[in-house]
Coordinates of C-alpha atoms and ligand atoms in Angstrom, one line a residue:
M295 CA 4.6 -109.4 -128.1
K296 CA 7.6 -107.1 -127.8
A297 CA 6.6 -103.5 -126.8
S298 CA 8.1 -100.9 -129.1
L299 CA 9.9 -98.0 -127.4
F300 CA 8.1 -94.9 -126.5
P301 CA 8.9 -92.1 -127.0
L302 CA 11.3 -92.5 -129.9
N303 CA 14.1 -90.8 -128.1
P304 CA 14.7 -91.7 -124.4
I305 CA 13.7 -89.8 -121.3
L306 CA 16.6 -89.2 -118.9
L307 CA 15.8 -89.8 -115.2
V308 CA 18.3 -88.3 -112.9
D309 CA 18.3 -89.1 -109.1
D310 CA 21.0 -90.3 -106.8
E311 CA 18.5 -92.7 -105.0
P312 CA 18.1 -96.0 -106.9
D313 CA 14.7 -96.8 -105.3
I314 CA 13.3 -93.5 -106.6
L315 CA 14.6 -94.2 -110.1
R316 CA 13.0 -97.7 -110.0
G317 CA 9.7 -96.2 -108.9
Y318 CA 9.7 -93.7 -111.8
K319 CA 10.5 -96.5 -114.2
M320 CA 7.6 -98.6 -113.0
T321 CA 5.1 -95.7 -113.0
L322 CA 6.1 -94.5 -116.4
G323 CA 6.3 -98.0 -117.8
S324 CA 2.7 -98.7 -116.7
A325 CA 1.6 -95.8 -119.0
G326 CA 3.6 -97.2 -121.9
I327 CA 6.5 -94.7 -121.5
N328 CA 9.3 -97.2 -121.6
N329 CA 12.2 -95.6 -123.4
L330 CA 14.2 -94.5 -120.3
V331 CA 17.8 -93.9 -119.4
L332 CA 18.4 -94.0 -115.7
C333 CA 21.3 -91.9 -114.2
R334 CA 22.4 -92.0 -110.5
D335 CA 25.5 -89.9 -110.8
S336 CA 24.9 -86.2 -111.7
R337 CA 28.4 -86.0 -113.3
D338 CA 27.2 -88.3 -116.1
V339 CA 24.4 -86.1 -117.2
I340 CA 26.2 -83.8 -119.6
P341 CA 28.2 -86.7 -121.3
I342 CA 24.8 -88.5 -121.7
L343 CA 23.3 -85.4 -123.3
L344 CA 26.3 -85.0 -125.7
E345 CA 26.0 -88.6 -126.9
N346 CA 22.3 -89.2 -127.1
K347 CA 19.2 -87.3 -128.4
I348 CA 17.2 -87.0 -125.2
E349 CA 13.5 -86.2 -125.3
V350 CA 12.8 -85.0 -121.8
I351 CA 14.8 -84.8 -118.5
L352 CA 13.4 -85.6 -115.0
L353 CA 15.9 -84.0 -112.7
D354 CA 16.3 -84.2 -108.9
L355 CA 17.4 -80.9 -107.4
I356 CA 19.5 -82.0 -104.4
M357 CA 22.3 -84.5 -105.4
P358 CA 25.9 -85.0 -104.4
N359 CA 28.7 -83.8 -106.8
I360 CA 26.8 -81.5 -109.2
S361 CA 23.5 -80.2 -107.9
G362 CA 20.3 -80.3 -110.1
Y363 CA 20.2 -76.5 -110.0
E364 CA 23.8 -76.2 -111.4
L365 CA 22.9 -78.8 -114.1
L366 CA 19.7 -76.9 -114.9
S367 CA 21.6 -73.8 -116.0
M368 CA 24.1 -75.9 -118.1
I369 CA 21.2 -77.7 -119.8
S370 CA 19.3 -74.5 -120.6
D371 CA 22.4 -73.0 -122.1
D372 CA 23.6 -75.9 -124.2
F373 CA 20.4 -78.0 -124.7
P374 CA 17.6 -75.4 -124.7
D375 CA 15.2 -77.6 -126.6
I376 CA 15.0 -80.3 -124.0
P377 CA 12.1 -79.8 -121.5
V378 CA 13.3 -80.3 -117.9
I379 CA 11.0 -81.4 -115.1
I380 CA 12.4 -80.7 -111.7
I381 CA 11.5 -83.2 -109.0
T382 CA 12.4 -82.2 -105.5
G383 CA 11.6 -82.5 -101.8
N384 CA 12.4 -78.8 -101.4
N385 CA 9.1 -76.9 -101.3
K386 CA 10.6 -73.5 -101.0
V387 CA 8.8 -71.1 -103.3
D388 CA 11.9 -69.0 -104.1
M389 CA 13.7 -72.1 -105.4
A390 CA 10.7 -73.0 -107.6
V391 CA 10.7 -69.5 -109.0
Q392 CA 14.4 -69.6 -109.6
C393 CA 14.0 -72.9 -111.5
M394 CA 11.1 -71.6 -113.6
K395 CA 13.3 -68.5 -114.6
T396 CA 16.0 -70.9 -115.9
G397 CA 13.5 -72.4 -118.2
T398 CA 12.2 -75.4 -116.2
F399 CA 9.2 -77.0 -118.0
D400 CA 7.6 -78.3 -114.8
Y401 CA 8.2 -78.5 -111.1
M402 CA 7.0 -81.4 -109.0
L403 CA 7.3 -82.0 -105.2
K404 CA 8.1 -85.4 -103.7
P405 CA 6.3 -87.6 -103.1
I406 CA 4.7 -87.3 -106.5
E407 CA 1.3 -88.7 -107.2
K408 CA 1.4 -91.3 -110.0
N409 CA -1.0 -89.5 -112.4
R410 CA 0.7 -86.2 -111.9
L411 CA 4.0 -87.7 -112.9
I412 CA 2.6 -89.5 -116.0
S413 CA 0.6 -86.5 -117.2
G414 CA 3.5 -84.1 -116.7
V415 CA 5.9 -86.3 -118.7
K416 CA 3.3 -86.9 -121.4
R417 CA 2.8 -83.1 -121.8
A418 CA 6.6 -82.6 -122.0
I419 CA 6.8 -85.3 -124.7
E420 CA 4.0 -83.6 -126.6
I421 CA 5.6 -80.2 -126.5
R422 CA 9.0 -81.6 -127.5
G423 CA 7.3 -83.3 -130.4
L424 CA 5.8 -80.1 -131.6
Q425 CA 9.1 -78.2 -131.2
D426 CA 10.8 -80.9 -133.3
E427 CA 8.1 -80.8 -136.0
N428 CA 8.4 -77.0 -136.2
R429 CA 12.1 -77.3 -136.7
L430 CA 11.7 -80.1 -139.3
L431 CA 9.0 -78.1 -141.1
K432 CA 11.3 -75.1 -141.3
E433 CA 14.2 -77.2 -142.6
H434 CA 12.0 -78.8 -145.1
I435 CA 10.5 -75.6 -146.4
L436 CA 13.9 -74.1 -146.7
S437 CA 15.4 -77.1 -148.4
G438 CA 12.4 -77.7 -150.7
E439 CA 13.5 -81.4 -151.1
L440 CA 12.0 -84.7 -150.1
K441 CA 14.2 -86.9 -147.9
N442 CA 12.3 -90.1 -148.8
P443 CA 10.7 -89.7 -152.3
D444 CA 10.4 -93.5 -152.6
E445 CA 7.8 -93.7 -149.9
F446 CA 5.5 -91.6 -152.1
S447 CA 6.1 -93.6 -155.3
D448 CA 2.5 -94.9 -155.5
I449 CA 1.2 -91.3 -155.5
K450 CA 1.7 -90.0 -159.0
T451 CA 1.9 -86.2 -159.0
Q452 CA 3.8 -83.2 -160.2
N453 CA 1.5 -80.7 -158.6
R454 CA 3.1 -78.1 -156.3
S455 CA 0.4 -78.3 -153.6
M456 CA 0.7 -82.1 -153.6
L457 CA 4.5 -81.9 -153.3
G458 CA 4.1 -79.5 -150.5
L459 CA 1.9 -82.0 -148.7
F460 CA 4.6 -84.7 -149.2
Q461 CA 7.1 -82.4 -147.4
Y462 CA 4.6 -81.8 -144.6
A463 CA 3.9 -85.5 -144.3
E464 CA 7.6 -86.2 -144.0
S465 CA 8.0 -83.7 -141.2
I466 CA 5.1 -85.0 -139.1
A467 CA 5.3 -88.7 -139.8
K468 CA 7.2 -89.6 -136.6
S469 CA 5.1 -87.4 -134.4
P470 CA 3.1 -89.2 -131.6
Q471 CA 0.2 -86.9 -132.4
P472 CA -2.7 -88.2 -134.6
V473 CA -2.8 -87.3 -138.2
M474 CA -6.0 -86.2 -140.0
I475 CA -6.3 -86.5 -143.8
T476 CA -9.2 -84.9 -145.5
G477 CA -10.3 -84.6 -149.2
E478 CA -13.0 -85.7 -151.5
T479 CA -13.6 -89.3 -152.3
G480 CA -10.9 -90.9 -154.5
V481 CA -8.2 -88.1 -154.0
G482 CA -5.7 -90.6 -152.5
K483 CA -6.2 -90.3 -148.7
E484 CA -5.5 -94.0 -148.1
L485 CA -2.4 -93.8 -150.3
M486 CA -1.2 -90.9 -148.2
A487 CA -1.9 -92.8 -145.0
R488 CA 0.2 -95.6 -146.3
A489 CA 3.1 -93.3 -147.1
I490 CA 2.9 -91.7 -143.6
H491 CA 3.0 -95.2 -142.0
K492 CA 6.1 -96.1 -144.0
L493 CA 7.7 -92.8 -143.1
S494 CA 7.0 -93.3 -139.4
C495 CA 9.4 -96.2 -139.4
R496 CA 7.2 -98.1 -136.9
N497 CA 7.8 -101.8 -136.8
G498 CA 4.2 -102.9 -136.5
A499 CA 1.5 -103.3 -139.3
L500 CA -0.8 -100.7 -140.8
I501 CA -4.4 -101.8 -140.0
T502 CA -7.3 -100.1 -141.7
I503 CA -10.8 -99.8 -140.3
N504 CA -13.7 -98.2 -142.2
A505 CA -15.9 -96.5 -139.6
A506 CA -18.8 -95.9 -142.0
G507 CA -21.9 -97.9 -141.0
I508 CA -20.3 -99.4 -137.9
D509 CA -22.5 -99.1 -134.8
D510 CA -20.9 -98.5 -131.4
N511 CA -20.9 -102.2 -130.3
A512 CA -19.2 -103.3 -133.5
F513 CA -16.8 -100.4 -133.2
S514 CA -15.7 -101.3 -129.7
D515 CA -15.4 -105.0 -130.5
T516 CA -13.4 -104.3 -133.7
L517 CA -11.1 -101.8 -132.1
F518 CA -10.6 -103.3 -128.6
G519 CA -11.6 -107.0 -128.9
H520 CA -13.2 -108.9 -126.1
V521 CA -12.4 -111.6 -123.5
N522 CA -13.9 -115.0 -123.4
G523 CA -17.5 -114.8 -122.1
A524 CA -17.7 -111.0 -122.4
F525 CA -21.2 -111.3 -123.9
T526 CA -23.6 -114.0 -125.0
G527 CA -21.9 -115.9 -127.9
A528 CA -18.4 -114.6 -127.1
D529 CA -17.1 -118.2 -126.5
K530 CA -13.5 -117.2 -127.5
A531 CA -11.4 -114.2 -126.7
R532 CA -10.8 -111.9 -129.7
K533 CA -8.0 -109.5 -130.3
G534 CA -8.9 -106.0 -131.3
M535 CA -7.4 -104.0 -134.2
V536 CA -5.6 -101.8 -131.7
E537 CA -3.7 -104.9 -130.5
N538 CA -3.2 -106.1 -134.1
A539 CA -1.7 -102.7 -134.9
F540 CA 0.6 -102.8 -131.9
G541 CA 3.8 -101.0 -132.7
G542 CA 2.3 -99.9 -136.0
T543 CA -0.5 -97.7 -137.3
L544 CA -4.2 -97.7 -137.0
F545 CA -5.9 -96.0 -140.0
L546 CA -9.5 -95.0 -139.3
D547 CA -11.2 -94.2 -142.5
E548 CA -14.6 -92.3 -142.8
I549 CA -14.1 -90.9 -139.3
G550 CA -16.9 -88.3 -139.9
D551 CA -19.4 -91.2 -139.8
L552 CA -18.5 -92.3 -136.2
S553 CA -21.4 -92.5 -133.8
P554 CA -21.3 -90.2 -130.8
D555 CA -20.6 -93.1 -128.4
S556 CA -17.7 -94.3 -130.5
Q557 CA -16.3 -90.8 -130.7
V558 CA -16.0 -90.8 -126.9
K559 CA -14.2 -94.1 -127.0
L560 CA -11.8 -92.9 -129.6
L561 CA -11.1 -89.7 -127.6
R562 CA -10.3 -91.8 -124.5
L563 CA -8.0 -94.0 -126.5
L564 CA -6.1 -90.9 -127.8
Q565 CA -5.9 -89.3 -124.4
E566 CA -5.0 -92.3 -122.2
R567 CA -3.1 -94.4 -124.7
E568 CA -4.8 -97.4 -123.1
Y569 CA -8.1 -99.3 -123.5
F570 CA -10.2 -102.1 -122.0
P571 CA -11.1 -105.0 -124.2
L572 CA -14.8 -105.8 -123.7
G573 CA -15.3 -107.7 -120.4
A574 CA -11.6 -107.1 -119.3
D575 CA -10.8 -105.8 -115.8
L576 CA -7.3 -104.6 -116.7
P577 CA -6.4 -102.0 -119.4
K578 CA -4.0 -102.7 -122.2
I579 CA -1.5 -100.3 -123.5
A580 CA -2.2 -98.9 -127.0
D581 CA 1.1 -98.5 -128.8
V582 CA -0.4 -97.3 -132.1
K583 CA 0.0 -94.3 -134.3
I584 CA -3.4 -93.0 -135.3
I585 CA -4.3 -91.7 -138.7
V586 CA -7.9 -90.7 -139.5
A587 CA -9.5 -89.7 -142.8
T588 CA -12.7 -88.3 -144.0
N589 CA -14.3 -86.8 -147.1
R590 CA -16.7 -84.8 -144.9
D591 CA -16.2 -81.3 -143.6
L592 CA -15.3 -82.1 -140.0
S593 CA -14.9 -78.5 -139.0
A594 CA -18.4 -77.7 -140.1
L595 CA -19.6 -81.0 -138.6
Q596 CA -18.2 -80.1 -135.2
E597 CA -19.8 -76.6 -135.4
S598 CA -23.2 -78.2 -136.1
G599 CA -22.7 -80.6 -133.2
G600 CA -22.3 -83.8 -135.3
F601 CA -18.7 -84.3 -134.2
R602 CA -17.2 -83.8 -130.8
K603 CA -15.2 -80.6 -130.5
D604 CA -12.7 -82.1 -128.1
L605 CA -12.1 -85.0 -130.4
Y606 CA -11.8 -82.7 -133.4
Y607 CA -9.1 -80.6 -131.6
R608 CA -7.3 -83.7 -130.6
I609 CA -7.1 -85.1 -134.2
C610 CA -6.6 -81.9 -136.2
S611 CA -3.1 -80.9 -135.0
H612 CA -1.5 -82.5 -138.1
H613 CA -3.9 -81.9 -141.0
L614 CA -3.3 -82.8 -144.6
D615 CA -6.1 -81.6 -147.0
I616 CA -5.6 -83.3 -150.4
P617 CA -6.9 -81.1 -153.2
P618 CA -9.5 -82.5 -155.7
L619 CA -8.2 -83.5 -159.1
R620 CA -10.0 -80.6 -160.8
E621 CA -7.7 -78.3 -158.8
R622 CA -4.5 -80.0 -160.0
L623 CA -5.1 -80.6 -163.7
D624 CA -1.4 -80.4 -164.3
D625 CA -1.4 -84.0 -162.9
L626 CA -3.6 -85.3 -165.8
P627 CA -0.9 -86.2 -168.3
L628 CA 1.1 -88.1 -165.6
L629 CA -2.0 -89.9 -164.4
V630 CA -3.2 -90.8 -167.9
D631 CA 0.2 -92.2 -168.8
Y632 CA 0.4 -94.1 -165.5
F633 CA -3.1 -95.7 -165.7
V634 CA -2.9 -96.5 -169.5
E635 CA 0.4 -98.4 -168.9
K636 CA -1.0 -100.1 -165.8
A637 CA -4.2 -101.1 -167.5
A638 CA -2.4 -102.4 -170.6
L639 CA -0.2 -104.6 -168.4
E640 CA -3.2 -105.9 -166.5
F641 CA -5.2 -106.7 -169.6
D642 CA -2.1 -108.1 -171.3
K643 CA -2.3 -105.6 -174.2
K644 CA 0.3 -103.4 -176.0
I645 CA 0.5 -100.0 -174.4
P646 CA -1.6 -97.7 -176.6
S647 CA -0.7 -94.1 -177.3
W648 CA -3.3 -91.4 -176.6
P649 CA -4.1 -88.2 -178.5
L650 CA -3.1 -84.9 -176.9
E651 CA -6.7 -83.7 -177.2
L652 CA -7.6 -86.2 -174.5
I653 CA -6.0 -83.9 -171.9
T654 CA -8.1 -81.0 -173.1
L655 CA -11.2 -83.0 -173.0
L656 CA -10.4 -84.3 -169.4
S657 CA -9.4 -80.8 -168.3
N658 CA -13.0 -79.7 -168.8
Y659 CA -14.5 -82.4 -166.7
H660 CA -15.1 -81.9 -163.0
F661 CA -14.1 -85.5 -161.7
P662 CA -16.4 -85.9 -158.7
G663 CA -14.7 -89.3 -158.1
N664 CA -11.2 -87.8 -158.5
V665 CA -8.3 -90.1 -159.3
R666 CA -10.4 -93.2 -158.7
E667 CA -12.7 -92.0 -161.4
I668 CA -10.0 -91.2 -164.0
K669 CA -8.5 -94.6 -163.2
S670 CA -11.7 -96.4 -164.0
I671 CA -12.4 -94.4 -167.2
I672 CA -9.0 -95.2 -168.5
Y673 CA -9.2 -98.9 -167.5
D674 CA -12.5 -99.1 -169.4
A675 CA -11.1 -97.3 -172.4
V676 CA -8.0 -99.5 -172.5
A677 CA -10.1 -102.7 -172.1
G678 CA -12.3 -101.6 -175.0
H679 CA -9.7 -100.2 -177.4
K680 CA -8.4 -102.0 -180.5
S681 CA -6.2 -99.7 -182.6
K682 CA -2.7 -98.3 -181.8
I683 CA -4.1 -94.9 -180.7
M684 CA -6.9 -94.6 -178.2
S685 CA -10.0 -93.0 -179.5
L686 CA -11.6 -90.0 -177.8
E687 CA -15.1 -91.3 -178.3
R688 CA -15.5 -93.4 -175.2
F689 CA -14.2 -90.6 -173.1
E690 CA -16.6 -88.1 -174.7
V691 CA -19.6 -90.4 -174.1
Y692 CA -18.6 -90.9 -170.5
I693 CA -18.1 -87.2 -169.8
K694 CA -21.3 -86.1 -171.5
K695 CA -23.3 -88.7 -169.5
N696 CA -21.7 -87.7 -166.2
S697 CA -21.7 -83.9 -166.7
S698 CA -25.5 -83.7 -166.9
V699 CA -28.7 -84.8 -165.3
D700 CA -31.2 -85.7 -168.0
G701 CA -29.0 -84.1 -170.6
I702 CA -28.8 -80.7 -168.7
A703 CA -25.4 -79.8 -167.4
T704 CA -25.2 -79.4 -163.7
E705 CA -23.5 -76.4 -162.2
Q706 CA -20.8 -78.4 -160.4
S707 CA -20.0 -80.3 -163.7
F708 CA -18.1 -77.2 -164.9
V709 CA -14.5 -77.0 -163.9
K710 CA -14.2 -73.6 -162.3
H711 CA -11.3 -71.5 -163.7
D712 CA -10.0 -68.3 -162.0
T713 CA -11.3 -66.2 -164.8
G714 CA -14.6 -68.1 -164.5
L715 CA -17.0 -68.0 -167.4
F716 CA -20.1 -66.1 -166.2
G717 CA -18.1 -64.2 -163.6
F718 CA -19.9 -61.0 -164.6
K719 CA -21.6 -58.6 -162.4
S720 CA -24.5 -58.2 -164.8
I721 CA -25.9 -60.9 -167.0
P722 CA -24.7 -60.7 -170.7
T723 CA -27.2 -60.9 -173.5
L724 CA -27.6 -64.3 -175.3
D725 CA -25.6 -63.1 -178.2
Q726 CA -22.8 -61.8 -176.0
A727 CA -22.8 -65.1 -174.0
T728 CA -22.7 -67.2 -177.1
R729 CA -19.8 -65.2 -178.4
L730 CA -17.9 -65.6 -175.1
L731 CA -18.7 -69.4 -175.1
F732 CA -17.1 -69.8 -178.5
L733 CA -14.1 -67.8 -177.6
E734 CA -13.6 -69.6 -174.3
S735 CA -13.8 -73.0 -175.9
M736 CA -11.2 -72.0 -178.4
K737 CA -9.0 -70.6 -175.6
R738 CA -9.3 -73.8 -173.5
T739 CA -8.5 -76.1 -176.4
G740 CA -5.5 -74.0 -177.6
N741 CA -7.4 -73.0 -180.8
N742 CA -8.1 -76.6 -181.8
K743 CA -11.4 -76.3 -183.7
T744 CA -12.2 -80.0 -183.6
M745 CA -11.8 -80.1 -179.8
A746 CA -13.6 -76.8 -179.3
A747 CA -16.6 -78.0 -181.3
R748 CA -16.6 -81.2 -179.3
L749 CA -16.7 -79.3 -176.1
L750 CA -19.6 -77.2 -177.3
G751 CA -21.4 -80.3 -178.6
I752 CA -21.7 -79.0 -182.2
S753 CA -20.1 -79.8 -185.6
R754 CA -16.7 -78.4 -186.6
Q755 CA -18.4 -76.8 -189.6
R756 CA -20.9 -75.0 -187.4
L757 CA -18.1 -73.7 -185.2
G758 CA -16.1 -72.6 -188.3
R759 CA -19.2 -70.7 -189.6
Y760 CA -19.7 -68.9 -186.3
L761 CA -16.1 -67.9 -185.9
K762 CA -16.1 -66.5 -189.4
N763 CA -19.2 -64.4 -188.6
I764 CA -17.8 -62.9 -185.4
S765 CA -14.5 -62.1 -187.0
K766 CA -16.3 -60.0 -189.7
Ligands
ATP1024 N1 -2.0 -89.6 -157.2 C1 -2.3 -90.9 -157.4 N2 -1.6 -91.7 -158.2 C2 -1.9 -92.9 -158.5 N3 -3.0 -93.5 -158.0 C3 -3.8 -92.8 -157.2 C4 -3.5 -91.5 -156.9 N4 -4.5 -91.0 -156.1 C5 -5.4 -92.0 -155.9 N5 -5.0 -93.1 -156.6 C6 -5.8 -94.3 -156.8 O1 -7.1 -94.0 -156.8 C7 -7.9 -94.9 -156.0 C8 -8.5 -94.2 -154.8 O2 -7.4 -93.8 -153.9 P1 -7.7 -93.8 -152.3 O3 -8.4 -95.0 -151.9 O4 -6.3 -93.6 -151.6 O5 -8.6 -92.6 -152.2 P2 -9.4 -92.1 -150.9 O6 -9.3 -90.6 -150.9 O7 -9.0 -92.8 -149.7 O8 -10.9 -92.5 -151.3 P3 -12.2 -92.7 -150.3 O9 -12.5 -91.3 -149.6 O10 -13.3 -93.0 -151.2 O11 -11.9 -93.7 -149.3 C9 -6.9 -96.0 -155.6 O12 -7.0 -97.0 -156.5 C10 -5.5 -95.3 -155.7 O13 -4.5 -96.2 -155.9

């Protein structure tokens, strides 16, 4: 399997001694950091920087021709975004202080311990990634445009918050940091994960694992695989999903349900970027982008001890919270059109039209199952309909049934509007409340008496009589 390059832009290693350069290459390569440009002649450094986008520079201080110190000030003037790690045999404190003043990211003394080199470079890559994202975010917010709208074509929306999330997704898609997607069930978290995977331009596959109901053994085996003979019955080696997603993306759904032991394993994978298949003596490199999703409140869960704090902070740096459908009702017409057409095609029927009142009716429902729910209601209605125009009846029956328990409306079955009904300090009288209910239903239906009566569950005649009375 061919390893993809990490990081996306190369790290420039500058030292006049070829053996030292080879040593850095091997050490960094063992940690999966394999996108490297080696430079022995300090005079080549500036031309390389002018021609390539360099992620991080490892710079020897004492070199013939141009010294590392001279280069350092040129780099900080002309390429201030590139973190520079100075590596030197010179342990004079004043030199270290001078370098730090010129903006050096880190200062390491030769001989460098392997883990110190790896962790310093990883930290520099992380910081560089965050700087780039910040810049991209600013550019995006200023331009207000999507660069790759096609990658979001499966997510039908015209809602401003959703379009804002698309922009955010574009700016963080190539980041090496994990991405967390939250939102109620059925809001489109998996669709968003797919879009981010496409935007990340990684060559490998997108592999999805649902963490709900998986115990720790199954989690380890699914993720990391095992070697032949790792446990009784393991008569064949099995590749884990991390390996199957090599060079691509691992999407861990329902992350809030992970057992405490599995949380530790995931944290280690994220920190070390390597893992041990069950029964293996040698680690494997994990070249995967990680996206996690949950419909649970992870922030509350970590406060109550149900989710590790360190893991939470590791995964929450890029966070997309997808709003529920009831908070983006402006998407209803688009979604209705989309699913009616899709369902008609699948059922091999003519695409029916739908009455405008349908949107009013749906706007007053709370959609606990979000887009998945509207999709299934519409599929059901299209499957059952016979005339040219879809009837409202099926929708009404469904909404009535699902807005109440034993016929009594539940509190969350009301779509909350800003000017909320019942948002009074003191309780109104029954007469006042009835009057407000009638007026509110007229307001929400754009003065459509038939629809208002439907919402109130009474006949049109009764509504007409009442409105006449209150206008007297
Ligand atoms: N904006 C949208 N446009 C079109 N289809 C959508 C949209 N959002 C969701 N869907 C559809 O709704 C269904 C649920 O979407 P998805 O699986 O992405 O939701 P989810 O948030 O991951 O749900 P869960 O938390 O239950 O796993 C899918 O069939 C998906 O195609």
